[in-house]
């Protein structure tokens, strides 16, 4: 029996219960849906915008990445994702700014939201509390208040889903009840299939973790919807699995990275390539992916092709993202690592605190 099927050892390694959080992702989404229905939209005075900007870092910042990917084919206005202290010069009082910070105290986001307010932007705050909640109260801004007590990366359902649904209520994103139902039904199904009680023989998430093992993952998505999902996989491998991981997107990677797999095979033989595959790939993208795999597969310990499931964009994004999230936790446990602590980030924050 491998460690992933030994429930006692799983509990011993996963001391703070990150796997349980992932197993409850469907419930988190359902609660997030209720949160969205209770948001006071009357505080949002403007209803037409020249652009939308998402502010956020890390797990909170991914909310903007994913929504931008979902919006890109449906909106006629620019969408910016700001991951830093300063907002671009183009953002002014005709923009909607969505500030996302799980703790409410992310210093980059607080700096950027203060700049947004000084320029007269309409602001929506997504947070569990902290300074961002106070800013919302002080300026009488719309707040999407979410539960506290989790790691930001483990709260993505709370961070993303109510934000996306609120933007839908404002007619800024195009999402139907049918797409929401399909997405929730698919996640409920995947939660039942990926949970710890399902053995590695039939648990797809566990099987991927076992294939990765102690190899370094390289994640390939495609430009648009699956690009932010590939980035999310990379970040979850970093934070949960405590492992290096890199990502790139088609077709851009064919103009540079493909050539880079020409040397250092003694090193890259410890890498594993993970590629997202959609059922209805554009013929040119399909050719790029399949030709690229043929050209570079000899540089890797193996290639894992991930079938993207779901009909709607929302279902495809959420289901593929969720698989990566829970795989990263299983990979941590497989290698005897508690997925929850992020000690290096805490050290960095303590050093930054000395500057205040």
GROMACS .gro file of N, CA, C and O in nm, residues 252-343:
model
  368
  252UNK      N    1   0.271   3.053  -2.767
  252UNK     CA    2   0.393   3.130  -2.740
  252UNK      C    3   0.514   3.041  -2.714
  252UNK      O    4   0.624   3.068  -2.760
  253UNK      N    5   0.495   2.931  -2.640
  253UNK     CA    6   0.610   2.847  -2.605
  253UNK      C    7   0.677   2.787  -2.728
  253UNK      O    8   0.795   2.749  -2.723
  254UNK      N    9   0.602   2.778  -2.840
  254UNK     CA   10   0.661   2.724  -2.962
  254UNK      C   11   0.760   2.820  -3.028
  254UNK      O   12   0.833   2.782  -3.118
  255UNK      N   13   0.761   2.943  -2.981
  255UNK     CA   14   0.849   3.045  -3.038
  255UNK      C   15   0.977   3.063  -2.956
  255UNK      O   16   1.059   3.149  -2.988
  256UNK      N   17   0.994   2.983  -2.851
  256UNK     CA   18   1.113   2.996  -2.768
  256UNK      C   19   1.142   2.869  -2.688
  256UNK      O   20   1.240   2.801  -2.710
  257UNK      N   21   1.051   2.833  -2.597
  257UNK     CA   22   1.080   2.725  -2.503
  257UNK      C   23   1.101   2.591  -2.571
  257UNK      O   24   1.184   2.510  -2.525
  258UNK      N   25   1.031   2.566  -2.680
  258UNK     CA   26   1.046   2.438  -2.750
  258UNK      C   27   1.191   2.412  -2.788
  258UNK      O   28   1.240   2.299  -2.778
  259UNK      N   29   1.261   2.517  -2.830
  259UNK     CA   30   1.401   2.503  -2.868
  259UNK      C   31   1.489   2.476  -2.747
  259UNK      O   32   1.593   2.412  -2.756
  260UNK      N   33   1.445   2.524  -2.631
  260UNK     CA   34   1.525   2.510  -2.510
  260UNK      C   35   1.540   2.368  -2.460
  260UNK      O   36   1.627   2.339  -2.378
  261UNK      N   37   1.456   2.277  -2.511
  261UNK     CA   38   1.467   2.137  -2.471
  261UNK      C   39   1.566   2.062  -2.560
  261UNK      O   40   1.543   1.949  -2.600
  262UNK      N   41   1.678   2.127  -2.589
  262UNK     CA   42   1.778   2.065  -2.674
  262UNK      C   43   1.898   2.011  -2.600
  262UNK      O   44   1.970   1.925  -2.650
  263UNK      N   45   1.919   2.061  -2.477
  263UNK     CA   46   2.038   2.021  -2.400
  263UNK      C   47   1.997   1.981  -2.259
  263UNK      O   48   1.881   1.982  -2.223
  264UNK      N   49   2.097   1.946  -2.181
  264UNK     CA   50   2.083   1.918  -2.037
  264UNK      C   51   1.985   1.804  -2.008
  264UNK      O   52   1.913   1.804  -1.909
  265UNK      N   53   1.984   1.703  -2.096
  265UNK     CA   54   1.891   1.593  -2.077
  265UNK      C   55   1.917   1.514  -1.948
  265UNK      O   56   1.825   1.453  -1.894
  266UNK      N   57   2.040   1.518  -1.901
  266UNK     CA   58   2.069   1.448  -1.775
  266UNK      C   59   1.995   1.514  -1.659
  266UNK      O   60   1.962   1.448  -1.559
  267UNK      N   61   1.965   1.643  -1.674
  267UNK     CA   62   1.887   1.714  -1.571
  267UNK      C   63   1.738   1.703  -1.599
  267UNK      O   64   1.659   1.668  -1.510
  268UNK      N   65   1.698   1.729  -1.724
  268UNK     CA   66   1.555   1.732  -1.755
  268UNK      C   67   1.491   1.593  -1.755
  268UNK      O   68   1.368   1.582  -1.757
  269UNK      N   69   1.571   1.490  -1.749
  269UNK     CA   70   1.515   1.355  -1.738
  269UNK      C   71   1.445   1.336  -1.603
  269UNK      O   72   1.373   1.237  -1.584
  270UNK      N   73   1.464   1.432  -1.511
  270UNK     CA   74   1.393   1.431  -1.382
  270UNK      C   75   1.272   1.524  -1.385
  270UNK      O   76   1.215   1.554  -1.281
  271UNK      N   77   1.236   1.573  -1.505
  271UNK     CA   78   1.118   1.657  -1.522
  271UNK      C   79   1.005   1.572  -1.580
  271UNK      O   80   1.029   1.473  -1.649
  272UNK      N   81   0.881   1.612  -1.551
  272UNK     CA   82   0.766   1.548  -1.612
  272UNK      C   83   0.680   1.656  -1.678
  272UNK      O   84   0.656   1.762  -1.619
  273UNK      N   85   0.637   1.630  -1.801
  273UNK     CA   86   0.559   1.728  -1.876
  273UNK      C   87   0.410   1.698  -1.860
  273UNK      O   88   0.365   1.585  -1.881
  274UNK      N   89   0.334   1.800  -1.823
  274UNK     CA   90   0.189   1.789  -1.805
  274UNK      C   91   0.123   1.884  -1.903
  274UNK      O   92   0.149   2.005  -1.902
  275UNK      N   93   0.036   1.831  -1.990
  275UNK     CA   94  -0.024   1.909  -2.097
  275UNK      C   95  -0.176   1.897  -2.090
  275UNK      O   96  -0.231   1.787  -2.085
  276UNK      N   97  -0.245   2.012  -2.090
  276UNK     CA   98  -0.391   2.011  -2.093
  276UNK      C   99  -0.439   1.987  -2.236
  276UNK      O  100  -0.388   2.048  -2.330
  277UNK      N  101  -0.538   1.899  -2.251
  277UNK     CA  102  -0.593   1.868  -2.384
  277UNK      C  103  -0.744   1.887  -2.383
  277UNK      O  104  -0.815   1.826  -2.303
  278UNK      N  105  -0.793   1.971  -2.474
  278UNK     CA  106  -0.936   1.994  -2.487
  278UNK      C  107  -0.995   1.905  -2.598
  278UNK      O  108  -0.925   1.869  -2.694
  279UNK      N  109  -1.123   1.874  -2.586
  279UNK     CA  110  -1.188   1.787  -2.684
  279UNK      C  111  -1.196   1.854  -2.821
  279UNK      O  112  -1.181   1.788  -2.924
  280UNK      N  113  -1.222   1.984  -2.820
  280UNK     CA  114  -1.241   2.055  -2.946
  280UNK      C  115  -1.129   2.158  -2.966
  280UNK      O  116  -1.153   2.279  -2.971
  281UNK      N  117  -1.007   2.109  -2.977
  281UNK     CA  118  -0.894   2.198  -2.999
  281UNK      C  119  -0.894   2.251  -3.141
  281UNK      O  120  -0.924   2.177  -3.237
  282UNK      N  121  -0.861   2.379  -3.154
  282UNK     CA  122  -0.836   2.434  -3.287
  282UNK      C  123  -0.732   2.348  -3.357
  282UNK      O  124  -0.635   2.304  -3.296
  283UNK      N  125  -0.752   2.322  -3.487
  283UNK     CA  126  -0.664   2.229  -3.558
  283UNK      C  127  -0.518   2.272  -3.553
  283UNK      O  128  -0.426   2.189  -3.545
  284UNK      N  129  -0.494   2.402  -3.553
  284UNK     CA  130  -0.356   2.450  -3.550
  284UNK      C  131  -0.295   2.431  -3.409
  284UNK      O  132  -0.178   2.396  -3.396
  285UNK      N  133  -0.377   2.454  -3.306
  285UNK     CA  134  -0.329   2.430  -3.170
  285UNK      C  135  -0.306   2.281  -3.148
  285UNK      O  136  -0.206   2.239  -3.088
  286UNK      N  137  -0.398   2.200  -3.197
  286UNK     CA  138  -0.384   2.055  -3.185
  286UNK      C  139  -0.254   2.008  -3.249
  286UNK      O  140  -0.180   1.927  -3.190
  287UNK      N  141  -0.223   2.059  -3.367
  287UNK     CA  142  -0.099   2.023  -3.437
  287UNK      C  143   0.023   2.069  -3.359
  287UNK      O  144   0.123   1.997  -3.347
  288UNK      N  145   0.015   2.190  -3.306
  288UNK     CA  146   0.126   2.243  -3.225
  288UNK      C  147   0.152   2.154  -3.104
  288UNK      O  148   0.267   2.118  -3.075
  289UNK      N  149   0.046   2.119  -3.031
  289UNK     CA  150   0.062   2.038  -2.910
  289UNK      C  151   0.121   1.901  -2.944
  289UNK      O  152   0.220   1.857  -2.882
  290UNK      N  153   0.063   1.834  -3.040
  290UNK     CA  154   0.105   1.697  -3.071
  290UNK      C  155   0.246   1.694  -3.130
  290UNK      O  156   0.325   1.604  -3.099
  291UNK      N  157   0.278   1.791  -3.215
  291UNK     CA  158   0.413   1.797  -3.271
  291UNK      C  159   0.515   1.830  -3.164
  291UNK      O  160   0.625   1.771  -3.159
  292UNK      N  161   0.480   1.922  -3.075
  292UNK     CA  162   0.571   1.961  -2.966
  292UNK      C  163   0.601   1.842  -2.876
  292UNK      O  164   0.717   1.818  -2.839
  293UNK      N  165   0.497   1.766  -2.841
  293UNK     CA  166   0.518   1.649  -2.756
  293UNK      C  167   0.614   1.550  -2.824
  293UNK      O  168   0.706   1.497  -2.760
  294UNK      N  169   0.595   1.528  -2.954
  294UNK     CA  170   0.684   1.437  -3.026
  294UNK      C  171   0.829   1.487  -3.025
  294UNK      O  172   0.923   1.408  -3.011
  295UNK      N  173   0.845   1.619  -3.039
  295UNK     CA  174   0.980   1.676  -3.047
  295UNK      C  175   1.055   1.672  -2.915
  295UNK      O  176   1.177   1.656  -2.914
  296UNK      N  177   0.984   1.686  -2.802
  296UNK     CA  178   1.055   1.707  -2.675
  296UNK      C  179   1.033   1.597  -2.572
  296UNK      O  180   1.095   1.601  -2.465
  297UNK      N  181   0.948   1.498  -2.601
  297UNK     CA  182   0.917   1.399  -2.497
  297UNK      C  183   1.039   1.322  -2.450
  297UNK      O  184   1.043   1.274  -2.335
  298UNK      N  185   1.141   1.312  -2.535
  298UNK     CA  186   1.262   1.241  -2.495
  298UNK      C  187   1.343   1.312  -2.388
  298UNK      O  188   1.435   1.253  -2.329
  299UNK      N  189   1.308   1.437  -2.360
  299UNK     CA  190   1.378   1.514  -2.257
  299UNK      C  191   1.319   1.493  -2.118
  299UNK      O  192   1.375   1.540  -2.019
  300UNK      N  193   1.206   1.423  -2.110
  300UNK     CA  194   1.132   1.413  -1.985
  300UNK      C  195   1.126   1.269  -1.934
  300UNK      O  196   1.142   1.173  -2.011
  301UNK      N  197   1.096   1.256  -1.806
  301UNK     CA  198   1.073   1.124  -1.749
  301UNK      C  199   0.941   1.066  -1.798
  301UNK      O  200   0.922   0.945  -1.797
  302UNK      N  201   0.850   1.154  -1.839
  302UNK     CA  202   0.722   1.110  -1.891
  302UNK      C  203   0.638   1.229  -1.933
  302UNK      O  204   0.671   1.344  -1.903
  303UNK      N  205   0.529   1.202  -2.001
  303UNK     CA  206   0.434   1.304  -2.044
  303UNK      C  207   0.295   1.264  -1.995
  303UNK      O  208   0.252   1.150  -2.016
  304UNK      N  209   0.227   1.355  -1.929
  304UNK     CA  210   0.091   1.332  -1.880
  304UNK      C  211  -0.002   1.427  -1.953
  304UNK      O  212   0.012   1.549  -1.940
  305UNK      N  213  -0.095   1.374  -2.029
  305UNK     CA  214  -0.193   1.457  -2.098
  305UNK      C  215  -0.322   1.457  -2.015
  305UNK      O  216  -0.379   1.353  -1.986
  306UNK      N  217  -0.364   1.577  -1.977
  306UNK     CA  218  -0.481   1.594  -1.891
  306UNK      C  219  -0.603   1.629  -1.975
  306UNK      O  220  -0.608   1.737  -2.037
  307UNK      N  221  -0.704   1.543  -1.983
  307UNK     CA  222  -0.825   1.577  -2.059
  307UNK      C  223  -0.907   1.681  -1.984
  307UNK      O  224  -0.937   1.665  -1.865
  308UNK      N  225  -0.940   1.789  -2.052
  308UNK     CA  226  -1.020   1.897  -1.993
  308UNK      C  227  -1.167   1.859  -2.005
  308UNK      O  228  -1.216   1.835  -2.116
  309UNK      N  229  -1.237   1.857  -1.893
  309UNK     CA  230  -1.376   1.814  -1.892
  309UNK      C  231  -1.471   1.931  -1.873
  309UNK      O  232  -1.436   2.030  -1.809
  310UNK      N  233  -1.592   1.918  -1.926
  310UNK     CA  234  -1.693   2.020  -1.912
  310UNK      C  235  -1.725   2.085  -2.045
  310UNK      O  236  -1.642   2.090  -2.135
  311UNK      N  237  -1.847   2.136  -2.057
  311UNK     CA  238  -1.890   2.203  -2.179
  311UNK      C  239  -1.866   2.353  -2.172
  311UNK      O  240  -1.807   2.412  -2.262
  312UNK      N  241  -1.911   2.416  -2.066
  312UNK     CA  242  -1.895   2.561  -2.053
  312UNK      C  243  -1.752   2.597  -2.015
  312UNK      O  244  -1.676   2.513  -1.961
  313UNK      N  245  -1.716   2.721  -2.041
  313UNK     CA  246  -1.583   2.767  -2.002
  313UNK      C  247  -1.565   2.758  -1.851
  313UNK      O  248  -1.457   2.719  -1.803
  314UNK      N  249  -1.668   2.793  -1.776
  314UNK     CA  250  -1.659   2.791  -1.631
  314UNK      C  251  -1.633   2.649  -1.581
  314UNK      O  252  -1.546   2.627  -1.495
  315UNK      N  253  -1.705   2.552  -1.632
  315UNK     CA  254  -1.688   2.413  -1.589
  315UNK      C  255  -1.549   2.361  -1.626
  315UNK      O  256  -1.485   2.292  -1.546
  316UNK      N  257  -1.503   2.392  -1.746
  316UNK     CA  258  -1.371   2.346  -1.789
  316UNK      C  259  -1.261   2.406  -1.703
  316UNK      O  260  -1.167   2.337  -1.662
  317UNK      N  261  -1.273   2.534  -1.673
  317UNK     CA  262  -1.170   2.600  -1.592
  317UNK      C  263  -1.170   2.547  -1.449
  317UNK      O  264  -1.064   2.512  -1.395
  318UNK      N  265  -1.287   2.539  -1.387
  318UNK     CA  266  -1.294   2.497  -1.247
  318UNK      C  267  -1.251   2.351  -1.229
  318UNK      O  268  -1.180   2.318  -1.134
  319UNK      N  269  -1.296   2.263  -1.318
  319UNK     CA  270  -1.263   2.121  -1.302
  319UNK      C  271  -1.114   2.095  -1.322
  319UNK      O  272  -1.055   2.015  -1.249
  320UNK      N  273  -1.053   2.164  -1.418
  320UNK     CA  274  -0.909   2.145  -1.442
  320UNK      C  275  -0.828   2.206  -1.330
  320UNK      O  276  -0.728   2.149  -1.285
  321UNK      N  277  -0.872   2.322  -1.282
  321UNK     CA  278  -0.805   2.385  -1.169
  321UNK      C  279  -0.812   2.296  -1.045
  321UNK      O  280  -0.713   2.274  -0.976
  322UNK      N  281  -0.932   2.244  -1.017
  322UNK     CA  282  -0.951   2.162  -0.898
  322UNK      C  283  -0.863   2.038  -0.900
  322UNK      O  284  -0.805   1.999  -0.798
  323UNK      N  285  -0.852   1.976  -1.015
  323UNK     CA  286  -0.765   1.859  -1.026
  323UNK      C  287  -0.622   1.896  -0.985
  323UNK      O  288  -0.559   1.823  -0.908
  324UNK      N  289  -0.571   2.007  -1.035
  324UNK     CA  290  -0.435   2.048  -1.000
  324UNK      C  291  -0.421   2.079  -0.852
  324UNK      O  292  -0.318   2.046  -0.791
  325UNK      N  293  -0.523   2.141  -0.794
  325UNK     CA  294  -0.517   2.174  -0.652
  325UNK      C  295  -0.500   2.048  -0.567
  325UNK      O  296  -0.414   2.040  -0.478
  326UNK      N  297  -0.585   1.948  -0.592
  326UNK     CA  298  -0.582   1.830  -0.506
  326UNK      C  299  -0.463   1.741  -0.539
  326UNK      O  300  -0.405   1.676  -0.450
  327UNK      N  301  -0.419   1.739  -0.666
  327UNK     CA  302  -0.297   1.666  -0.701
  327UNK      C  303  -0.178   1.721  -0.623
  327UNK      O  304  -0.095   1.646  -0.572
  328UNK      N  305  -0.170   1.854  -0.612
  328UNK     CA  306  -0.056   1.915  -0.542
  328UNK      C  307  -0.053   1.875  -0.395
  328UNK      O  308   0.055   1.859  -0.336
  329UNK      N  309  -0.170   1.858  -0.335
  329UNK     CA  310  -0.176   1.813  -0.195
  329UNK      C  311  -0.135   1.667  -0.184
  329UNK      O  312  -0.056   1.629  -0.095
  330UNK      N  313  -0.185   1.584  -0.274
  330UNK     CA  314  -0.145   1.443  -0.273
  330UNK      C  315   0.006   1.430  -0.298
  330UNK      O  316   0.072   1.343  -0.238
  331UNK      N  317   0.061   1.513  -0.383
  331UNK     CA  318   0.204   1.506  -0.411
  331UNK      C  319   0.285   1.542  -0.287
  331UNK      O  320   0.388   1.479  -0.259
  332UNK      N  321   0.240   1.641  -0.212
  332UNK     CA  322   0.307   1.676  -0.086
  332UNK      C  323   0.306   1.558   0.010
  332UNK      O  324   0.409   1.520   0.067
  333UNK      N  325   0.188   1.497   0.027
  333UNK     CA  326   0.174   1.385   0.120
  333UNK      C  327   0.259   1.267   0.074
  333UNK      O  328   0.327   1.201   0.155
  334UNK      N  329   0.260   1.241  -0.056
  334UNK     CA  330   0.340   1.131  -0.111
  334UNK      C  331   0.487   1.146  -0.074
  334UNK      O  332   0.556   1.046  -0.047
  335UNK      N  333   0.534   1.270  -0.072
  335UNK     CA  334   0.674   1.296  -0.040
  335UNK      C  335   0.698   1.332   0.107
  335UNK      O  336   0.803   1.385   0.143
  336UNK      N  337   0.597   1.303   0.191
  336UNK     CA  338   0.612   1.321   0.335
  336UNK      C  339   0.616   1.465   0.380
  336UNK      O  340   0.674   1.496   0.485
  337UNK      N  341   0.551   1.554   0.306
  337UNK     CA  342   0.555   1.697   0.335
  337UNK      C  343   0.418   1.748   0.374
  337UNK      O  344   0.320   1.725   0.302
  338UNK      N  345   0.409   1.820   0.486
  338UNK     CA  346   0.284   1.883   0.525
  338UNK      C  347   0.255   1.996   0.426
  338UNK      O  348   0.334   2.090   0.412
  339UNK      N  349   0.143   1.990   0.354
  339UNK     CA  350   0.118   2.088   0.249
  339UNK      C  351   0.084   2.229   0.297
  339UNK      O  352   0.095   2.325   0.220
  340UNK      N  353   0.044   2.245   0.422
  340UNK     CA  354  -0.010   2.375   0.466
  340UNK      C  355   0.095   2.483   0.493
  340UNK      O  356   0.083   2.594   0.441
  341UNK      N  357   0.198   2.459   0.575
  341UNK     CA  358   0.289   2.570   0.611
  341UNK      C  359   0.360   2.630   0.489
  341UNK      O  360   0.394   2.559   0.394
  342UNK      N  361   0.380   2.761   0.494
  342UNK     CA  362   0.456   2.832   0.391
  342UNK      C  363   0.561   2.917   0.464
  342UNK      O  364   0.555   3.040   0.465
  343UNK      N  365   0.657   2.848   0.524
  343UNK     CA  366   0.751   2.913   0.615
  343UNK      C  367   0.835   3.021   0.548
  343UNK      O  368   0.861   3.126   0.607
   0.00000   0.00000   0.00000
